[in-house]
Amino acid sequence: MKGDIGKQVLEKIERERVRPYSKWRFVFRRSVMWGLFVLSLILGSLASGVMIFQLTHADWDLCHHLHMGYVTFLFHVLPYFWLAFLVGFTAFAYFYFRRTERGYRYPTVWLISGSVFLSLIGGGIAYKVDLAERLEVILRSNVSIYCRMQEMRSRIWVAPEKGLLAGEIVDVQSANKIRLKDFKGHTWQIELKDTLWRGRLKATKGLKIKVIGRMEGRNVFVAKEIRPWQGHGWRRFFRHGSGPGRGRCGRPDGKSPGRWGHEQK
Amino acid sequence: MVDYQELSDEELVKKSLDDREVFYYLIKRYESKLMRYINRIASVTHEEAEDLLQEIFIKAYRHLNGFDQRLKFSSWVYRIAHNEVINFAKKRKRGTALIHASNNGDTDNMVLDNLAGEDDVHGNFVAMESREQVWQALMELPLKYREVLVLKFFENKSYREMSDILRKPEGTVATLVNRAKKKFLKIASKYQLEGILQ
């Protein structure tokens, strides 16, 4: 080695007035990394909370009706929008944890599965305390694009040849006959014979319903069971008067709001 | 009167924050080790290596308050060296060329001498007949593989230390070492150096 590196370094430090960075700079950086990691986990928890909410309120009994396995049905009802968010926030959580003081020591698979696990735990809590439902309500009420995305998942119900129909009651003709306009704009004569009405519903004009039964002719559908458009999990939604009927989710086709999922108390 | 040479690295770090002259003792402890390390992982001229070394120590001095006392100082300063070498390669925009370049002159001899140093070379390397061929085989490896071999077999670092230097999990480091050994042996077969690293 030619010169004395130690002396050269000290001279340069003095000449260029190099000073050690303040320890607060490092404390701040560490805090930012931990803060962003925790924030990613919280947002991941909210995403998984809404996922849990949507999955628990999916019509799982349709599996038998549609002759589908649970896995196949899961692919139909999986909330891909929130799944994408969960994946995104898990990636952020991984990224920021890796940048903490000793985050690099943990294997990637541990960090990712740990982040997903924590998000699911947080999501379970968010679901339990109704935070997930509130978020869903707020988004459905205020974000039209979110509404339309969610309604895509409801298309499973517009399959009369498979015995599923959903739409709005346009006319109550008698105790055994109603007319229903489905989400594609097609009008059906619904025959009510020993029909099971779930959710304490009563045939009312403007009510949005889901019908399980069988198609008998081009415009005739025999109803075995009728359900409210949104199940019992949406009670708070309507009680607070901020349901889709009053917000952006007025109709599945995005037109004027109606009385979505009107339930009788 | 404090005998700074008796103090641990961590104690010297604390004292350097109050008195920059104490930092000199840390530099003295690590200058030759880091110089060897730089020369082993990057083909640079002696002047470039000295400039890099200066930058490494100045960066270390600037970041003294960020030194995590739970780590070994040596791992921390090697990490800075690792980052500086990578940045240097990027800055010169020679990337692969820099790290694959055939060496010559002083540096060549110095690296070969370092390779043969008794105090830090793994047993299998000591036994080698052709230092130059080992060096050439090593230089044909991509930087990430060469670096782990250098840290493991030349610098005698543990997997934990390598993990702290490279900021990778120990398992990943072990995988890199295994891959690097396989790649090295493949290249070494060209130079009839089989048996090394086994």
PDB file of C-alpha atoms in Angstrom, chain A:
ATOM      1  CA  MET A   1       0.000   0.000   0.000  1.00  0.00           C
ATOM      2  CA  LYS A   2       1.460   3.322  -1.036  1.00  0.00           C
ATOM      3  CA  GLY A   3       0.414   5.939   1.536  1.00  0.00           C
ATOM      4  CA  ASP A   4      -1.050   5.724   4.993  1.00  0.00           C
ATOM      5  CA  ILE A   5      -4.733   5.238   4.147  1.00  0.00           C
ATOM      6  CA  GLY A   6      -5.734   6.009   7.746  1.00  0.00           C
ATOM      7  CA  LYS A   7      -4.086   9.429   7.627  1.00  0.00           C
ATOM      8  CA  GLN A   8      -5.426  10.140   4.165  1.00  0.00           C
ATOM      9  CA  VAL A   9      -8.948   9.308   5.293  1.00  0.00           C
ATOM     10  CA  LEU A  10      -8.701  11.492   8.401  1.00  0.00           C
ATOM     11  CA  GLU A  11      -7.291  14.362   6.319  1.00  0.00           C
ATOM     12  CA  LYS A  12     -10.129  14.033   3.868  1.00  0.00           C
ATOM     13  CA  ILE A  13     -12.644  13.942   6.730  1.00  0.00           C
ATOM     14  CA  GLU A  14     -11.165  17.156   8.107  1.00  0.00           C
ATOM     15  CA  ARG A  15     -10.720  18.870   4.745  1.00  0.00           C
ATOM     16  CA  GLU A  16     -14.257  18.088   3.575  1.00  0.00           C
ATOM     17  CA  ARG A  17     -15.705  18.605   7.057  1.00  0.00           C
ATOM     18  CA  VAL A  18     -17.289  15.181   7.051  1.00  0.00           C
ATOM     19  CA  ARG A  19     -19.460  14.585  10.108  1.00  0.00           C
ATOM     20  CA  PRO A  20     -21.258  11.424  11.193  1.00  0.00           C
ATOM     21  CA  TYR A  21     -24.944  11.632  10.337  1.00  0.00           C
ATOM     22  CA  SER A  22     -27.169  12.269  13.326  1.00  0.00           C
ATOM     23  CA  LYS A  23     -28.445   9.151  15.032  1.00  0.00           C
ATOM     24  CA  TRP A  24     -31.976  10.549  14.593  1.00  0.00           C
ATOM     25  CA  ARG A  25     -31.588  10.181  10.870  1.00  0.00           C
ATOM     26  CA  PHE A  26     -31.167   6.435  11.354  1.00  0.00           C
ATOM     27  CA  VAL A  27     -33.917   6.262  13.977  1.00  0.00           C
ATOM     28  CA  PHE A  28     -36.231   8.067  11.539  1.00  0.00           C
ATOM     29  CA  ARG A  29     -35.361   5.725   8.680  1.00  0.00           C
ATOM     30  CA  ARG A  30     -35.943   2.648  10.844  1.00  0.00           C
ATOM     31  CA  SER A  31     -39.231   4.076  12.108  1.00  0.00           C
ATOM     32  CA  VAL A  32     -40.391   4.791   8.556  1.00  0.00           C
ATOM     33  CA  MET A  33     -39.629   1.211   7.500  1.00  0.00           C
ATOM     34  CA  TRP A  34     -41.438  -0.260  10.511  1.00  0.00           C
ATOM     35  CA  GLY A  35     -44.322   2.188  10.056  1.00  0.00           C
ATOM     36  CA  LEU A  36     -44.755   1.302   6.378  1.00  0.00           C
ATOM     37  CA  PHE A  37     -44.532  -2.391   7.241  1.00  0.00           C
ATOM     38  CA  VAL A  38     -47.277  -2.062   9.876  1.00  0.00           C
ATOM     39  CA  LEU A  39     -49.388   0.091   7.512  1.00  0.00           C
ATOM     40  CA  SER A  40     -49.081  -2.569   4.798  1.00  0.00           C
ATOM     41  CA  LEU A  41     -50.235  -5.192   7.299  1.00  0.00           C
ATOM     42  CA  ILE A  42     -53.209  -3.053   8.354  1.00  0.00           C
ATOM     43  CA  LEU A  43     -54.286  -2.463   4.746  1.00  0.00           C
ATOM     44  CA  GLY A  44     -53.736  -6.167   3.992  1.00  0.00           C
ATOM     45  CA  SER A  45     -55.922  -6.961   7.005  1.00  0.00           C
ATOM     46  CA  LEU A  46     -58.716  -4.742   5.695  1.00  0.00           C
ATOM     47  CA  ALA A  47     -58.480  -6.410   2.278  1.00  0.00           C
ATOM     48  CA  SER A  48     -58.643  -9.874   3.807  1.00  0.00           C
ATOM     49  CA  GLY A  49     -61.452  -8.740   6.136  1.00  0.00           C
ATOM     50  CA  VAL A  50     -63.631  -7.771   3.169  1.00  0.00           C
ATOM     51  CA  MET A  51     -62.635 -11.017   1.446  1.00  0.00           C
ATOM     52  CA  ILE A  52     -63.796 -12.994   4.474  1.00  0.00           C
ATOM     53  CA  PHE A  53     -67.019 -10.975   4.559  1.00  0.00           C
ATOM     54  CA  GLN A  54     -67.730 -11.585   0.870  1.00  0.00           C
ATOM     55  CA  LEU A  55     -66.860 -15.262   1.049  1.00  0.00           C
ATOM     56  CA  THR A  56     -68.979 -15.921   4.119  1.00  0.00           C
ATOM     57  CA  HIS A  57     -71.900 -14.193   2.406  1.00  0.00           C
ATOM     58  CA  ALA A  58     -71.537 -16.042  -0.873  1.00  0.00           C
ATOM     59  CA  ASP A  59     -74.390 -18.431  -1.703  1.00  0.00           C
ATOM     60  CA  TRP A  60     -72.424 -21.596  -1.006  1.00  0.00           C
ATOM     61  CA  ASP A  61     -75.520 -23.784  -1.199  1.00  0.00           C
ATOM     62  CA  LEU A  62     -75.615 -23.065  -4.945  1.00  0.00           C
ATOM     63  CA  CYS A  63     -72.775 -25.571  -5.312  1.00  0.00           C
ATOM     64  CA  HIS A  64     -75.322 -28.401  -5.150  1.00  0.00           C
ATOM     65  CA  HIS A  65     -77.790 -26.575  -7.320  1.00  0.00           C
ATOM     66  CA  LEU A  66     -75.237 -25.902 -10.035  1.00  0.00           C
ATOM     67  CA  HIS A  67     -73.624 -29.339  -9.608  1.00  0.00           C
ATOM     68  CA  MET A  68     -70.307 -27.656  -8.901  1.00  0.00           C
ATOM     69  CA  GLY A  69     -67.563 -28.691  -6.532  1.00  0.00           C
ATOM     70  CA  TYR A  70     -66.689 -26.267  -3.726  1.00  0.00           C
ATOM     71  CA  VAL A  71     -63.342 -25.461  -5.354  1.00  0.00           C
ATOM     72  CA  THR A  72     -64.951 -24.646  -8.713  1.00  0.00           C
ATOM     73  CA  PHE A  73     -67.558 -22.523  -6.969  1.00  0.00           C
ATOM     74  CA  LEU A  74     -64.825 -20.773  -4.995  1.00  0.00           C
ATOM     75  CA  PHE A  75     -63.277 -19.621  -8.269  1.00  0.00           C
ATOM     76  CA  HIS A  76     -66.643 -18.101  -9.226  1.00  0.00           C
ATOM     77  CA  VAL A  77     -67.138 -16.195  -5.990  1.00  0.00           C
ATOM     78  CA  LEU A  78     -63.536 -15.401  -5.030  1.00  0.00           C
ATOM     79  CA  PRO A  79     -63.171 -11.637  -4.498  1.00  0.00           C
ATOM     80  CA  TYR A  80     -60.297 -11.177  -6.940  1.00  0.00           C
ATOM     81  CA  PHE A  81     -60.269  -7.428  -6.412  1.00  0.00           C
ATOM     82  CA  TRP A  82     -59.485  -7.824  -2.716  1.00  0.00           C
ATOM     83  CA  LEU A  83     -57.234 -10.777  -3.344  1.00  0.00           C
ATOM     84  CA  ALA A  84     -55.122  -8.524  -5.579  1.00  0.00           C
ATOM     85  CA  PHE A  85     -54.987  -5.960  -2.770  1.00  0.00           C
ATOM     86  CA  LEU A  86     -53.943  -8.613  -0.268  1.00  0.00           C
ATOM     87  CA  VAL A  87     -51.182  -9.782  -2.606  1.00  0.00           C
ATOM     88  CA  GLY A  88     -50.071  -6.170  -3.177  1.00  0.00           C
ATOM     89  CA  PHE A  89     -49.968  -5.246   0.503  1.00  0.00           C
ATOM     90  CA  THR A  90     -48.212  -8.519   1.332  1.00  0.00           C
ATOM     91  CA  ALA A  91     -45.555  -7.568  -1.220  1.00  0.00           C
ATOM     92  CA  PHE A  92     -45.234  -4.114   0.396  1.00  0.00           C
ATOM     93  CA  ALA A  93     -45.030  -5.657   3.883  1.00  0.00           C
ATOM     94  CA  TYR A  94     -42.290  -8.002   2.656  1.00  0.00           C
ATOM     95  CA  PHE A  95     -40.433  -5.155   0.959  1.00  0.00           C
ATOM     96  CA  TYR A  96     -40.441  -2.885   4.028  1.00  0.00           C
ATOM     97  CA  PHE A  97     -39.714  -5.615   6.564  1.00  0.00           C
ATOM     98  CA  ARG A  98     -36.720  -6.657   4.474  1.00  0.00           C
ATOM     99  CA  ARG A  99     -35.409  -3.102   4.907  1.00  0.00           C
ATOM    100  CA  THR A 100     -35.616  -3.089   8.685  1.00  0.00           C
ATOM    101  CA  GLU A 101     -32.360  -3.564  10.628  1.00  0.00           C
ATOM    102  CA  ARG A 102     -32.387  -7.346  10.535  1.00  0.00           C
ATOM    103  CA  GLY A 103     -35.278  -8.174   8.245  1.00  0.00           C
ATOM    104  CA  TYR A 104     -32.905  -9.632   5.672  1.00  0.00           C
ATOM    105  CA  ARG A 105     -32.142 -12.547   7.978  1.00  0.00           C
ATOM    106  CA  TYR A 106     -35.531 -14.183   7.493  1.00  0.00           C
ATOM    107  CA  PRO A 107     -36.248 -16.423   4.499  1.00  0.00           C
ATOM    108  CA  THR A 108     -38.592 -14.967   1.881  1.00  0.00           C
ATOM    109  CA  VAL A 109     -41.130 -17.777   2.256  1.00  0.00           C
ATOM    110  CA  TRP A 110     -41.349 -17.159   6.028  1.00  0.00           C
ATOM    111  CA  LEU A 111     -41.809 -13.440   5.564  1.00  0.00           C
ATOM    112  CA  ILE A 112     -44.493 -13.804   2.915  1.00  0.00           C
ATOM    113  CA  SER A 113     -46.421 -16.526   4.744  1.00  0.00           C
ATOM    114  CA  GLY A 114     -46.019 -14.590   8.016  1.00  0.00           C
ATOM    115  CA  SER A 115     -47.383 -11.411   6.412  1.00  0.00           C
ATOM    116  CA  VAL A 116     -50.335 -13.277   4.891  1.00  0.00           C
ATOM    117  CA  PHE A 117     -51.004 -14.996   8.229  1.00  0.00           C
ATOM    118  CA  LEU A 118     -50.949 -11.679  10.128  1.00  0.00           C
ATOM    119  CA  SER A 119     -53.188 -10.058   7.482  1.00  0.00           C
ATOM    120  CA  LEU A 120     -55.675 -12.917   7.791  1.00  0.00           C
ATOM    121  CA  ILE A 121     -55.671 -12.645  11.586  1.00  0.00           C
ATOM    122  CA  GLY A 122     -56.186  -8.869  11.250  1.00  0.00           C
ATOM    123  CA  GLY A 123     -58.840  -9.521   8.594  1.00  0.00           C
ATOM    124  CA  GLY A 124     -60.639 -11.923  10.926  1.00  0.00           C
ATOM    125  CA  ILE A 125     -60.685  -9.232  13.605  1.00  0.00           C
ATOM    126  CA  ALA A 126     -61.849  -6.582  11.085  1.00  0.00           C
ATOM    127  CA  TYR A 127     -64.644  -8.927  10.034  1.00  0.00           C
ATOM    128  CA  LYS A 128     -65.599  -9.735  13.628  1.00  0.00           C
ATOM    129  CA  VAL A 129     -65.890  -6.073  14.614  1.00  0.00           C
ATOM    130  CA  ASP A 130     -67.847  -5.283  11.391  1.00  0.00           C
ATOM    131  CA  LEU A 131     -65.098  -3.038  10.068  1.00  0.00           C
ATOM    132  CA  ALA A 132     -64.901  -5.084   6.862  1.00  0.00           C
ATOM    133  CA  GLU A 133     -68.638  -4.715   6.281  1.00  0.00           C
ATOM    134  CA  ARG A 134     -68.490  -0.975   6.887  1.00  0.00           C
ATOM    135  CA  LEU A 135     -65.707  -0.649   4.338  1.00  0.00           C
ATOM    136  CA  GLU A 136     -67.698  -2.670   1.824  1.00  0.00           C
ATOM    137  CA  VAL A 137     -70.738  -0.453   2.445  1.00  0.00           C
ATOM    138  CA  ILE A 138     -68.741   2.752   2.049  1.00  0.00           C
ATOM    139  CA  LEU A 139     -67.153   1.565  -1.189  1.00  0.00           C
ATOM    140  CA  ARG A 140     -70.405   0.299  -2.634  1.00  0.00           C
ATOM    141  CA  SER A 141     -72.124   3.541  -1.709  1.00  0.00           C
ATOM    142  CA  ASN A 142     -69.509   5.894  -3.057  1.00  0.00           C
ATOM    143  CA  VAL A 143     -67.395   4.205  -5.709  1.00  0.00           C
ATOM    144  CA  SER A 144     -69.342   3.284  -8.815  1.00  0.00           C
ATOM    145  CA  ILE A 145     -66.489   1.355 -10.433  1.00  0.00           C
ATOM    146  CA  TYR A 146     -66.217  -0.801  -7.325  1.00  0.00           C
ATOM    147  CA  CYS A 147     -69.940  -1.420  -7.502  1.00  0.00           C
ATOM    148  CA  ARG A 148     -69.754  -2.556 -11.089  1.00  0.00           C
ATOM    149  CA  MET A 149     -66.843  -4.856 -10.293  1.00  0.00           C
ATOM    150  CA  GLN A 150     -68.766  -6.470  -7.472  1.00  0.00           C
ATOM    151  CA  GLU A 151     -71.809  -6.923  -9.651  1.00  0.00           C
ATOM    152  CA  MET A 152     -69.773  -8.912 -12.142  1.00  0.00           C
ATOM    153  CA  ARG A 153     -69.588 -11.567  -9.459  1.00  0.00           C
ATOM    154  CA  SER A 154     -73.382 -11.642  -9.260  1.00  0.00           C
ATOM    155  CA  ARG A 155     -73.762 -12.738 -12.867  1.00  0.00           C
ATOM    156  CA  ILE A 156     -73.888 -16.294 -11.652  1.00  0.00           C
ATOM    157  CA  TRP A 157     -77.507 -15.477 -10.866  1.00  0.00           C
ATOM    158  CA  VAL A 158     -78.502 -14.672 -14.437  1.00  0.00           C
ATOM    159  CA  ALA A 159     -78.679 -18.269 -15.645  1.00  0.00           C
ATOM    160  CA  PRO A 160     -82.350 -19.257 -16.009  1.00  0.00           C
ATOM    161  CA  GLU A 161     -81.443 -22.433 -17.898  1.00  0.00           C
ATOM    162  CA  LYS A 162     -79.537 -23.494 -14.762  1.00  0.00           C
ATOM    163  CA  GLY A 163     -82.457 -22.564 -12.535  1.00  0.00           C
ATOM    164  CA  LEU A 164     -81.098 -19.221 -11.293  1.00  0.00           C
ATOM    165  CA  LEU A 165     -82.642 -15.841 -11.870  1.00  0.00           C
ATOM    166  CA  ALA A 166     -82.307 -12.434 -10.283  1.00  0.00           C
ATOM    167  CA  GLY A 167     -83.909  -9.091 -10.920  1.00  0.00           C
ATOM    168  CA  GLU A 168     -86.514  -6.585  -9.857  1.00  0.00           C
ATOM    169  CA  ILE A 169     -90.200  -7.296  -9.279  1.00  0.00           C
ATOM    170  CA  VAL A 170     -92.060  -5.077 -11.755  1.00  0.00           C
ATOM    171  CA  ASP A 171     -95.571  -6.276 -11.035  1.00  0.00           C
ATOM    172  CA  VAL A 172     -97.360  -8.374  -8.406  1.00  0.00           C
ATOM    173  CA  GLN A 173    -100.188  -9.939 -10.430  1.00  0.00           C
ATOM    174  CA  SER A 174    -101.573 -12.268  -7.766  1.00  0.00           C
ATOM    175  CA  ALA A 175    -100.494 -14.292  -4.742  1.00  0.00           C
ATOM    176  CA  ASN A 176     -99.079 -16.887  -7.139  1.00  0.00           C
ATOM    177  CA  LYS A 177     -97.762 -14.751  -9.940  1.00  0.00           C
ATOM    178  CA  ILE A 178     -95.282 -11.935 -10.200  1.00  0.00           C
ATOM    179  CA  ARG A 179     -93.451 -10.335 -13.076  1.00  0.00           C
ATOM    180  CA  LEU A 180     -89.713  -9.879 -12.796  1.00  0.00           C
ATOM    181  CA  LYS A 181     -87.290  -7.946 -14.932  1.00  0.00           C
ATOM    182  CA  ASP A 182     -83.900  -9.625 -14.899  1.00  0.00           C
ATOM    183  CA  PHE A 183     -80.588  -7.805 -15.011  1.00  0.00           C
ATOM    184  CA  LYS A 184     -80.395  -8.235 -18.768  1.00  0.00           C
ATOM    185  CA  GLY A 185     -83.730  -6.467 -19.174  1.00  0.00           C
ATOM    186  CA  HIS A 186     -85.724  -9.591 -19.983  1.00  0.00           C
ATOM    187  CA  THR A 187     -89.160  -9.845 -18.335  1.00  0.00           C
ATOM    188  CA  TRP A 188     -90.264 -13.125 -16.727  1.00  0.00           C
ATOM    189  CA  GLN A 189     -93.506 -14.514 -15.425  1.00  0.00           C
ATOM    190  CA  ILE A 190     -92.656 -16.073 -12.061  1.00  0.00           C
ATOM    191  CA  GLU A 191     -94.959 -18.836 -10.845  1.00  0.00           C
ATOM    192  CA  LEU A 192     -95.112 -19.136  -7.066  1.00  0.00           C
ATOM    193  CA  LYS A 193     -96.129 -22.672  -6.015  1.00  0.00           C
ATOM    194  CA  ASP A 194     -95.048 -23.774  -2.534  1.00  0.00           C
ATOM    195  CA  THR A 195     -92.252 -21.241  -2.856  1.00  0.00           C
ATOM    196  CA  LEU A 196     -89.953 -20.736   0.098  1.00  0.00           C
ATOM    197  CA  TRP A 197     -89.469 -17.031   0.824  1.00  0.00           C
ATOM    198  CA  ARG A 198     -86.218 -16.467   2.697  1.00  0.00           C
ATOM    199  CA  GLY A 199     -85.395 -13.366   4.713  1.00  0.00           C
ATOM    200  CA  ARG A 200     -89.036 -12.710   5.662  1.00  0.00           C
ATOM    201  CA  LEU A 201     -89.668 -11.153   2.261  1.00  0.00           C
ATOM    202  CA  LYS A 202     -92.992 -10.257   0.768  1.00  0.00           C
ATOM    203  CA  ALA A 203     -93.676  -9.716  -2.904  1.00  0.00           C
ATOM    204  CA  THR A 204     -93.412  -5.982  -3.420  1.00  0.00           C
ATOM    205  CA  LYS A 205     -93.014  -3.991  -6.584  1.00  0.00           C
ATOM    206  CA  GLY A 206     -89.471  -2.718  -6.980  1.00  0.00           C
ATOM    207  CA  LEU A 207     -87.964  -5.363  -4.709  1.00  0.00           C
ATOM    208  CA  LYS A 208     -84.713  -6.968  -5.927  1.00  0.00           C
ATOM    209  CA  ILE A 209     -84.712 -10.724  -5.477  1.00  0.00           C
ATOM    210  CA  LYS A 210     -82.848 -13.904  -6.324  1.00  0.00           C
ATOM    211  CA  VAL A 211     -84.943 -16.823  -7.523  1.00  0.00           C
ATOM    212  CA  ILE A 212     -84.072 -20.511  -7.546  1.00  0.00           C
ATOM    213  CA  GLY A 213     -86.345 -22.756  -9.596  1.00  0.00           C
ATOM    214  CA  ARG A 214     -86.733 -24.009 -13.138  1.00  0.00           C
ATOM    215  CA  MET A 215     -87.442 -22.480 -16.514  1.00  0.00           C
ATOM    216  CA  GLU A 216     -90.722 -23.538 -18.064  1.00  0.00           C
ATOM    217  CA  GLY A 217     -90.934 -21.908 -21.436  1.00  0.00           C
ATOM    218  CA  ARG A 218     -89.390 -18.792 -22.852  1.00  0.00           C
ATOM    219  CA  ASN A 219     -90.693 -16.312 -20.305  1.00  0.00           C
ATOM    220  CA  VAL A 220     -91.942 -18.517 -17.521  1.00  0.00           C
ATOM    221  CA  PHE A 221     -89.997 -19.489 -14.444  1.00  0.00           C
ATOM    222  CA  VAL A 222     -91.277 -21.636 -11.565  1.00  0.00           C
ATOM    223  CA  ALA A 223     -89.818 -20.444  -8.269  1.00  0.00           C
ATOM    224  CA  LYS A 224     -88.841 -22.963  -5.595  1.00  0.00           C
ATOM    225  CA  GLU A 225     -87.092 -20.437  -3.404  1.00  0.00           C
ATOM    226  CA  ILE A 226     -86.807 -16.655  -3.273  1.00  0.00           C
ATOM    227  CA  ARG A 227     -84.046 -14.791  -1.469  1.00  0.00           C
ATOM    228  CA  PRO A 228     -83.331 -11.118  -0.911  1.00  0.00           C
ATOM    229  CA  TRP A 229     -80.771  -9.744  -3.347  1.00  0.00           C
ATOM    230  CA  GLN A 230     -78.342  -9.245  -0.473  1.00  0.00           C
ATOM    231  CA  GLY A 231     -78.489 -11.735   2.371  1.00  0.00           C
ATOM    232  CA  HIS A 232     -78.866 -11.270   6.101  1.00  0.00           C
ATOM    233  CA  GLY A 233     -75.266 -10.068   6.415  1.00  0.00           C
ATOM    234  CA  TRP A 234     -76.289  -6.756   4.896  1.00  0.00           C
ATOM    235  CA  ARG A 235     -78.774  -5.759   7.579  1.00  0.00           C
ATOM    236  CA  ARG A 236     -76.709  -2.905   8.953  1.00  0.00           C
ATOM    237  CA  PHE A 237     -76.284  -1.760   5.416  1.00  0.00           C
ATOM    238  CA  PHE A 238     -79.988  -1.135   5.027  1.00  0.00           C
ATOM    239  CA  ARG A 239     -80.681  -0.111   8.596  1.00  0.00           C
ATOM    240  CA  HIS A 240     -78.279   2.779   8.229  1.00  0.00           C
ATOM    241  CA  GLY A 241     -79.933   3.770   5.034  1.00  0.00           C
ATOM    242  CA  SER A 242     -76.696   3.832   3.123  1.00  0.00           C
ATOM    243  CA  GLY A 243     -77.248   0.700   1.099  1.00  0.00           C
ATOM    244  CA  PRO A 244     -76.628   0.335  -2.569  1.00  0.00           C
ATOM    245  CA  GLY A 245     -80.140   1.456  -3.286  1.00  0.00           C
ATOM    246  CA  ARG A 246     -79.173   4.890  -2.067  1.00  0.00           C
ATOM    247  CA  GLY A 247     -75.674   4.935  -3.372  1.00  0.00           C
ATOM    248  CA  ARG A 248     -73.851   4.076  -6.543  1.00  0.00           C
ATOM    249  CA  CYS A 249     -75.145   0.522  -6.718  1.00  0.00           C
ATOM    250  CA  GLY A 250     -78.659   1.492  -7.659  1.00  0.00           C
ATOM    251  CA  ARG A 251     -78.991  -1.174 -10.310  1.00  0.00           C
ATOM    252  CA  PRO A 252     -76.738  -3.853 -11.618  1.00  0.00           C
ATOM    253  CA  ASP A 253     -76.691  -2.077 -14.930  1.00  0.00           C
ATOM    254  CA  GLY A 254     -75.509   1.059 -13.144  1.00  0.00           C
ATOM    255  CA  LYS A 255     -78.673   3.057 -13.888  1.00  0.00           C
ATOM    256  CA  SER A 256     -80.976   4.765 -11.430  1.00  0.00           C
ATOM    257  CA  PRO A 257     -81.076   3.445  -7.843  1.00  0.00           C
ATOM    258  CA  GLY A 258     -83.903   1.236  -6.733  1.00  0.00           C
ATOM    259  CA  ARG A 259     -84.781  -0.672  -3.582  1.00  0.00           C
ATOM    260  CA  TRP A 260     -81.966  -3.156  -3.542  1.00  0.00           C
ATOM    261  CA  GLY A 261     -82.424  -6.025  -1.121  1.00  0.00           C
ATOM    262  CA  HIS A 262     -85.391  -4.424   0.589  1.00  0.00           C
ATOM    263  CA  GLU A 263     -86.004  -6.551   3.681  1.00  0.00           C
ATOM    264  CA  GLN A 264     -88.997  -6.520   5.889  1.00  0.00           C
ATOM    265  CA  LYS A 265     -88.313  -6.307   9.596  1.00  0.00           C
TER     266      LYS A 265
END
